[in-house]
mmCIF file of C-alpha atoms in Angstrom:
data_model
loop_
_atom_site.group_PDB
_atom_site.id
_atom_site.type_symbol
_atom_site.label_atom_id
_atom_site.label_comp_id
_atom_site.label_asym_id
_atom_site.label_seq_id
_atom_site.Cartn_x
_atom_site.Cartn_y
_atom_site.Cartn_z
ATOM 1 C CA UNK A 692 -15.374 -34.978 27.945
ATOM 2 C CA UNK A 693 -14.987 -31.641 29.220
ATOM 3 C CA UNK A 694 -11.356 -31.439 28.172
ATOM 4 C CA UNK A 695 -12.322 -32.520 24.385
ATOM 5 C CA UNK A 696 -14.584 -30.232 24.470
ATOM 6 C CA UNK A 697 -12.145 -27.403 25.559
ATOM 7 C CA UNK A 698 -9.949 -28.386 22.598
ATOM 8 C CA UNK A 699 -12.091 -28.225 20.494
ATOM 9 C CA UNK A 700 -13.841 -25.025 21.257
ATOM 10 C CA UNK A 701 -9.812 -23.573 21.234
ATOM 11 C CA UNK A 702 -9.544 -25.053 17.939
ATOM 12 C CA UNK A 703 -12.412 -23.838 16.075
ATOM 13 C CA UNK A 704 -10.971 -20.160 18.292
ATOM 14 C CA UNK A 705 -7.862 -20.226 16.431
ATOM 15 C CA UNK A 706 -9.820 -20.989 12.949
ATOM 16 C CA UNK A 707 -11.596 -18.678 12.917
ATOM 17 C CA UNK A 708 -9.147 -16.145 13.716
ATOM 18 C CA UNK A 709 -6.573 -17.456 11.404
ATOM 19 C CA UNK A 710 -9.779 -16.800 8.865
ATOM 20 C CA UNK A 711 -9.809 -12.958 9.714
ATOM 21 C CA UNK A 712 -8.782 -10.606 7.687
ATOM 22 C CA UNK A 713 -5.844 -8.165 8.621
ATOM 23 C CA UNK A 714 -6.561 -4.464 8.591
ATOM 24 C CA UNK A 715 -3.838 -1.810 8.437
ATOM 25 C CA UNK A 716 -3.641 1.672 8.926
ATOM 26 C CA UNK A 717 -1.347 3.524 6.442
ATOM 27 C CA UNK A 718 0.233 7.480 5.862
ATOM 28 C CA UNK A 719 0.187 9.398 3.323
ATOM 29 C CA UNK A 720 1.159 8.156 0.016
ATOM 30 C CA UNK A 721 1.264 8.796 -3.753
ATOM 31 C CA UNK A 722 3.439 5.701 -5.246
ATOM 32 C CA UNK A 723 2.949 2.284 -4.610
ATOM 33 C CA UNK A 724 4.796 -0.749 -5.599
ATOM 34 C CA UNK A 725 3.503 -4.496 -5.481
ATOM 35 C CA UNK A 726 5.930 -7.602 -6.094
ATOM 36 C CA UNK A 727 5.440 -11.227 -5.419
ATOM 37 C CA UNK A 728 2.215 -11.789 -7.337
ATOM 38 C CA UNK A 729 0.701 -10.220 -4.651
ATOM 39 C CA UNK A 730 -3.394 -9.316 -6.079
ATOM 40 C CA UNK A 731 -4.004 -5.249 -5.090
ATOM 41 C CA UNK A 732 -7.443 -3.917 -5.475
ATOM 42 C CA UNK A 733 -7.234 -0.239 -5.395
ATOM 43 C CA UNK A 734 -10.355 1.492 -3.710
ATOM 44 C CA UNK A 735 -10.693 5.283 -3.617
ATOM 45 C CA UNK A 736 -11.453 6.560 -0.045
ATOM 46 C CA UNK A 737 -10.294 9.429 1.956
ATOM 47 C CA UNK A 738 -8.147 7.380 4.559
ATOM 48 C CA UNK A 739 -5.796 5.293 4.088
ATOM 49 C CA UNK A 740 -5.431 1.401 5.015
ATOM 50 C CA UNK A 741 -5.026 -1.989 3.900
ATOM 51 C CA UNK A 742 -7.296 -5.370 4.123
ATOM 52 C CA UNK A 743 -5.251 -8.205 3.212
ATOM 53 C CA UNK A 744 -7.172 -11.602 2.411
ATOM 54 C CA UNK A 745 -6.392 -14.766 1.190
ATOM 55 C CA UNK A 746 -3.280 -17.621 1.764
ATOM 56 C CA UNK A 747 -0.093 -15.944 3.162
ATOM 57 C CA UNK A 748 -2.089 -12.820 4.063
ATOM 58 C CA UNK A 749 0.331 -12.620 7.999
ATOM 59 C CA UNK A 750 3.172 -12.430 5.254
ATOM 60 C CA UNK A 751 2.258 -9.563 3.788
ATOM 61 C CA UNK A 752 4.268 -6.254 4.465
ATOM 62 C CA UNK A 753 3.362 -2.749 3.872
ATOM 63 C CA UNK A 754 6.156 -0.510 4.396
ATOM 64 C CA UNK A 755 5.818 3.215 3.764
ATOM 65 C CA UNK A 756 8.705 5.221 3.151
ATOM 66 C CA UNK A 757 8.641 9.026 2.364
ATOM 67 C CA UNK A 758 5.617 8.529 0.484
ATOM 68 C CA UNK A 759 6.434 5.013 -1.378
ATOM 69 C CA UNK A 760 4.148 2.140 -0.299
ATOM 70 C CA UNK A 761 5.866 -1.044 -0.873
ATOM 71 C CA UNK A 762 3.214 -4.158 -0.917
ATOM 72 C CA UNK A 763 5.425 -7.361 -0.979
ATOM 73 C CA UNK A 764 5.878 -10.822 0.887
ATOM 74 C CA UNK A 765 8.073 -11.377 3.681
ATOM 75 C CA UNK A 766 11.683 -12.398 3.434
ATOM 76 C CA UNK A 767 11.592 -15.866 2.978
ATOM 77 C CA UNK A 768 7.916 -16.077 1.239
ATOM 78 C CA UNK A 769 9.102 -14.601 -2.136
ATOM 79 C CA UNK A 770 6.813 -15.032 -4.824
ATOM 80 C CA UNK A 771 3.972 -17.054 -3.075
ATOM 81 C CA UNK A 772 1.541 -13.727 -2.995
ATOM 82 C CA UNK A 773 -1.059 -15.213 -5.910
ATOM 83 C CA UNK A 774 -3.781 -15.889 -3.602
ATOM 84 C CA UNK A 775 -2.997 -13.399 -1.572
ATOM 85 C CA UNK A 776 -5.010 -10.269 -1.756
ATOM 86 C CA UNK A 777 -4.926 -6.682 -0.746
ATOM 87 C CA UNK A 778 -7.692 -4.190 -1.235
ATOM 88 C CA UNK A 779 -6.051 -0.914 -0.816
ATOM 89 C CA UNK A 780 -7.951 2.123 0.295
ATOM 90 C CA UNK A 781 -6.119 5.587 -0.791
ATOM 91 C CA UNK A 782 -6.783 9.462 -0.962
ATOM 92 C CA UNK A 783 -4.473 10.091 -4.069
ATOM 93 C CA UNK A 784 -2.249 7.910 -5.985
ATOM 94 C CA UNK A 785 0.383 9.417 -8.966
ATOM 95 C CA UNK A 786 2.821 6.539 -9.868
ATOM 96 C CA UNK A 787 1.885 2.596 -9.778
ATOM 97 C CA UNK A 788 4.571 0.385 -10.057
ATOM 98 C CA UNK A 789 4.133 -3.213 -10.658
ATOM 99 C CA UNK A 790 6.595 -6.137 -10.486
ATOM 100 C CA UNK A 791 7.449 -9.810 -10.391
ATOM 101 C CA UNK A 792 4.074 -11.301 -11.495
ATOM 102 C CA UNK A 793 1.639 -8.952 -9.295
ATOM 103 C CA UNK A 794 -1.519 -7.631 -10.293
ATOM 104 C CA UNK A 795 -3.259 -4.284 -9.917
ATOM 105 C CA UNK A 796 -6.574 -3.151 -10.910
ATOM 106 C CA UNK A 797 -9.548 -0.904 -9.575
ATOM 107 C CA UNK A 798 -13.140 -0.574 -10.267
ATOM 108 C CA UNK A 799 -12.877 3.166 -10.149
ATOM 109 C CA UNK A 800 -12.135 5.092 -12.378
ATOM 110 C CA UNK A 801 -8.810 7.733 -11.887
ATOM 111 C CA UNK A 802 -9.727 11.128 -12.368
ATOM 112 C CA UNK A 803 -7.028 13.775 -11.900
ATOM 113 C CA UNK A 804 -4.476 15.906 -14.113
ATOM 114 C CA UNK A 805 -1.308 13.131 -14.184
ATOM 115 C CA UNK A 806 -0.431 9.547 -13.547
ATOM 116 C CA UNK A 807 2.489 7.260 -14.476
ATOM 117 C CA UNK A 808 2.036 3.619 -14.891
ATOM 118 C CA UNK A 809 4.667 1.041 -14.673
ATOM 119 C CA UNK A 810 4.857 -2.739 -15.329
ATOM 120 C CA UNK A 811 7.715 -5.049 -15.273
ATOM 121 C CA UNK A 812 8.806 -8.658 -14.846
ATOM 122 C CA UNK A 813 5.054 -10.048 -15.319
ATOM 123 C CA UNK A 814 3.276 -7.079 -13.957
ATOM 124 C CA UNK A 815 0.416 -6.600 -14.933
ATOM 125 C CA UNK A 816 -1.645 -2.904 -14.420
ATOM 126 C CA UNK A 817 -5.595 -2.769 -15.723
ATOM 127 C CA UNK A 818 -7.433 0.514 -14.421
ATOM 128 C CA UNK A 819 -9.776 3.026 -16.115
ATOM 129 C CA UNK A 820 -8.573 6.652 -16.744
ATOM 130 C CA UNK A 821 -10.097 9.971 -17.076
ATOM 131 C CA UNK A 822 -6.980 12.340 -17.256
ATOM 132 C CA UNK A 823 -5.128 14.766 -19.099
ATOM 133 C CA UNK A 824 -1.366 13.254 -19.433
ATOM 134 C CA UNK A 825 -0.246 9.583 -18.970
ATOM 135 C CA UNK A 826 2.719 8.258 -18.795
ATOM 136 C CA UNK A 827 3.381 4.384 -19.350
ATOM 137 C CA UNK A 828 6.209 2.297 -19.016
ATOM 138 C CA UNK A 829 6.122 -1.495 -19.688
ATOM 139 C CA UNK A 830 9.112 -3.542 -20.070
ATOM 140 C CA UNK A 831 10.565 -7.390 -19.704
ATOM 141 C CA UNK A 832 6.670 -8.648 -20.264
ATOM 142 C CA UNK A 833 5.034 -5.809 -18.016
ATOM 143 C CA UNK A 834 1.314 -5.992 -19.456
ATOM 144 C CA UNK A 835 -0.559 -2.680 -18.716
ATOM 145 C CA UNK A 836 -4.402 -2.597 -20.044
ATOM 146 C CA UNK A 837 -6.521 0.593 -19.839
ATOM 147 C CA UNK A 838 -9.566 2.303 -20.573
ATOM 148 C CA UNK A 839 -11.282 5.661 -20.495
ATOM 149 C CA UNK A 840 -9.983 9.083 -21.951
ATOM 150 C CA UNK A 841 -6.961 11.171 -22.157
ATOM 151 C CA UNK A 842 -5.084 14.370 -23.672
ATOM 152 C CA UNK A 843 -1.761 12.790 -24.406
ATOM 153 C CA UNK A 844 0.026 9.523 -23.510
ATOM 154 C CA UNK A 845 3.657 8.633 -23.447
ATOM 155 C CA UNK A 846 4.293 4.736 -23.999
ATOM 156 C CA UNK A 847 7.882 3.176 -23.354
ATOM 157 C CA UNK A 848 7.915 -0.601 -24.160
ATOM 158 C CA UNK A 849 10.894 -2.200 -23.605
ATOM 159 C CA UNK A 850 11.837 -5.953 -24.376
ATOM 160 C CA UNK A 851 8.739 -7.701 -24.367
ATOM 161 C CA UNK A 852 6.202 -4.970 -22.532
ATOM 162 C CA UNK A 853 2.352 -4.811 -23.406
ATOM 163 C CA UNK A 854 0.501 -1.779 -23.473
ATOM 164 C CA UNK A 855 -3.110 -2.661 -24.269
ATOM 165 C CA UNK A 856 -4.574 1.011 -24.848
ATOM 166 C CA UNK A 857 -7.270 0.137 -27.692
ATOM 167 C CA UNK A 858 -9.924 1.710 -25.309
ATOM 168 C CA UNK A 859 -8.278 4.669 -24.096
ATOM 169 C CA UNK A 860 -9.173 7.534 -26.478
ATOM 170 C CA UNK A 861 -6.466 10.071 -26.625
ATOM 171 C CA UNK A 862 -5.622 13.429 -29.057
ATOM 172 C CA UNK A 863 -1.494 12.782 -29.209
ATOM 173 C CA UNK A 864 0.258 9.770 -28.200
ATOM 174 C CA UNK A 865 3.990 9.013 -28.464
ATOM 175 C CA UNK A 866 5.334 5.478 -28.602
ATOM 176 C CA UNK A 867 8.715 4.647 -28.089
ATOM 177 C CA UNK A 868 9.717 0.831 -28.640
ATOM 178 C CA UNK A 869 12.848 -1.173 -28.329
ATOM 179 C CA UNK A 870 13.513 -4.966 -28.299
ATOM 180 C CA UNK A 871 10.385 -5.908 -29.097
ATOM 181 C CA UNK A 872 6.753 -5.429 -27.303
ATOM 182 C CA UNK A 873 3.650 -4.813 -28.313
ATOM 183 C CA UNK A 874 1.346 -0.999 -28.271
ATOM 184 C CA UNK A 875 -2.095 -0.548 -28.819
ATOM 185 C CA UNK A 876 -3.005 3.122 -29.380
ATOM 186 C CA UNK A 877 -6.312 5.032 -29.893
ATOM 187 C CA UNK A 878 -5.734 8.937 -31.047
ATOM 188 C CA UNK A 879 -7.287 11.444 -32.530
ATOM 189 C CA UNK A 880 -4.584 13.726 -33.680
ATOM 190 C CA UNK A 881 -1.187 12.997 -33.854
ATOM 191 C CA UNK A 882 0.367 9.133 -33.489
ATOM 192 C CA UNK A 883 4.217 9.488 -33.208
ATOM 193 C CA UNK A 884 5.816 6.187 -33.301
ATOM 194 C CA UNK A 885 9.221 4.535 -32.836
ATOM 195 C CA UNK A 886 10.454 1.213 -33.325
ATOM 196 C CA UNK A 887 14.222 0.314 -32.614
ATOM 197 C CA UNK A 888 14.536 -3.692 -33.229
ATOM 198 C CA UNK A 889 11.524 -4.813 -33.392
ATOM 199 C CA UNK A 890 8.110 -4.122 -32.157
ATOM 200 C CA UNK A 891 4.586 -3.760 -33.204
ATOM 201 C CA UNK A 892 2.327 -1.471 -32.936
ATOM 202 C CA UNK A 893 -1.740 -1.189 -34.118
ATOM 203 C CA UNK A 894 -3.705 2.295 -34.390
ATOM 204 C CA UNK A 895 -7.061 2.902 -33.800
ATOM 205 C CA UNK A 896 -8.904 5.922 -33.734
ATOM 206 C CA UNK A 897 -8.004 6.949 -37.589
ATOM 207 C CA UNK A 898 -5.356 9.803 -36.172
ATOM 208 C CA UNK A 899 -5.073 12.978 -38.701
ATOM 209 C CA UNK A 900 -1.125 12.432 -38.646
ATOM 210 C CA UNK A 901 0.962 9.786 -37.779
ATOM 211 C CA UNK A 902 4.873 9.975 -37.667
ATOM 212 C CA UNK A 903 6.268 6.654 -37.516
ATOM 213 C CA UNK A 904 10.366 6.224 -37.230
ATOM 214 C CA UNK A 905 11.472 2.814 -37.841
ATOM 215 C CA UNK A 906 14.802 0.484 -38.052
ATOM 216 C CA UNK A 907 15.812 -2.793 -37.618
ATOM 217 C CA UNK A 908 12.652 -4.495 -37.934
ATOM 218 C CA UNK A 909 8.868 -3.508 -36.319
ATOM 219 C CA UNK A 910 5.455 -3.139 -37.867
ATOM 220 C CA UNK A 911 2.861 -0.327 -37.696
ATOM 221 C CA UNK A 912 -0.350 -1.209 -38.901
ATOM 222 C CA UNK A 913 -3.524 0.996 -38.496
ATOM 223 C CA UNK A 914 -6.547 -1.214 -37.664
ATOM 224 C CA UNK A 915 -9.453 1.670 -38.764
#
């Protein structure tokens, strides 16, 4: 009896620390970049460090390099990182870089002068901006959605990319599409648009001036 009990008491031991969450301690960085459908929840702080939750979670790896933060599975564990989650504490982030399926999002919202946005390969970005320049960059069905207010966006879309920008009010924004993808643009001012085989792309906002630059194929349509 005394030995079942032993093995059982190490058994529920082991549960319940396979059930823990990991916690890591990071440097400084100001990019980041998430593969293998690995779920990031970005959390303003002024430290740090990673909590990674979920399936999978011991096959996470964070390496930081010169001020790049790489959030992807182990070799061997390639895109298995769905229901795997990291909630990401950080002091300042610039450029967020998104691939192979992974998803990104915050409940804050990013206040500060610049920031460049990237989605590829299934990416998907959704955050809330208060800034003055952004840059975006979606391409081979990246899908970035955001919200909020800025001075001027630049939007690349390349061969199937999403930019989902109905909600983010801006005074100038530049579009730049090629091989088809999709924009949706809010500005005040100035809309410049191109379209090199195919593409689509819907303003809101009722911009004084739009430019729009067209061939092979694409549609502009303003929705207000």
């Amino acid at each position: 009896m005394k030995i079942l009990l032993s093995i059982v008491s190490l058994f529920l031991s082991v549960n319940a620390i396979s059930q823990q969450d990991l916690e890591k301690n990071l440097g400084d960085f100001g990019e980041i970049k998430v593969y293998d459908m690995i779920n990031v929840e970005l959390v303003k702080s002024d430290e740090n460090r990673a909590i990674i939750s979920g399936d999978n979670k011991s096959d996470v790896e964070l390496v930081n390099k010169n001020g790049t933060l790489k959030i992807k599975m182990r070799l061997g564990e390639s895109f298995v990182g769905n229901k795997t989650t990291v909630r990401l504490y950080y002091k300042k982030i610039d450029i967020i870089d998104v691939n192979e399926g992974a998803y990104v999002s915050s409940d804050d919202i990013f206040q500060q002068d610049k920031i460049e946005l990237r989605a590829q390969e299934g990416g998907v970005i959704k955050l809330q901006l208060e800034v003055t320049d952004v840059q975006v960059k979606a391409v081979t069905g990246g899908d970035i959605e955001v919200s909020g207010k800025v001075e001027r966006q630049d939007i690349s879309i390349n061969t199937g990319g999403i930019f989902q920008g109905k909600s983010l009010e801006s005074e100038t924004t530049y579009v730049a599409i090629r091989a088809a993808g999709e924009a949706h643009i809010n500005a005040s001012r100035l809309a410049d648009i191109k379209i090199r085989a195919g593409g689509d792309v819907y303003i809101y906002g009722n911009p004084e001036t739009v430019n729009e630059n067209k061939m092979f194929g694409g549609r502009i349509k303003r929705m207000d």
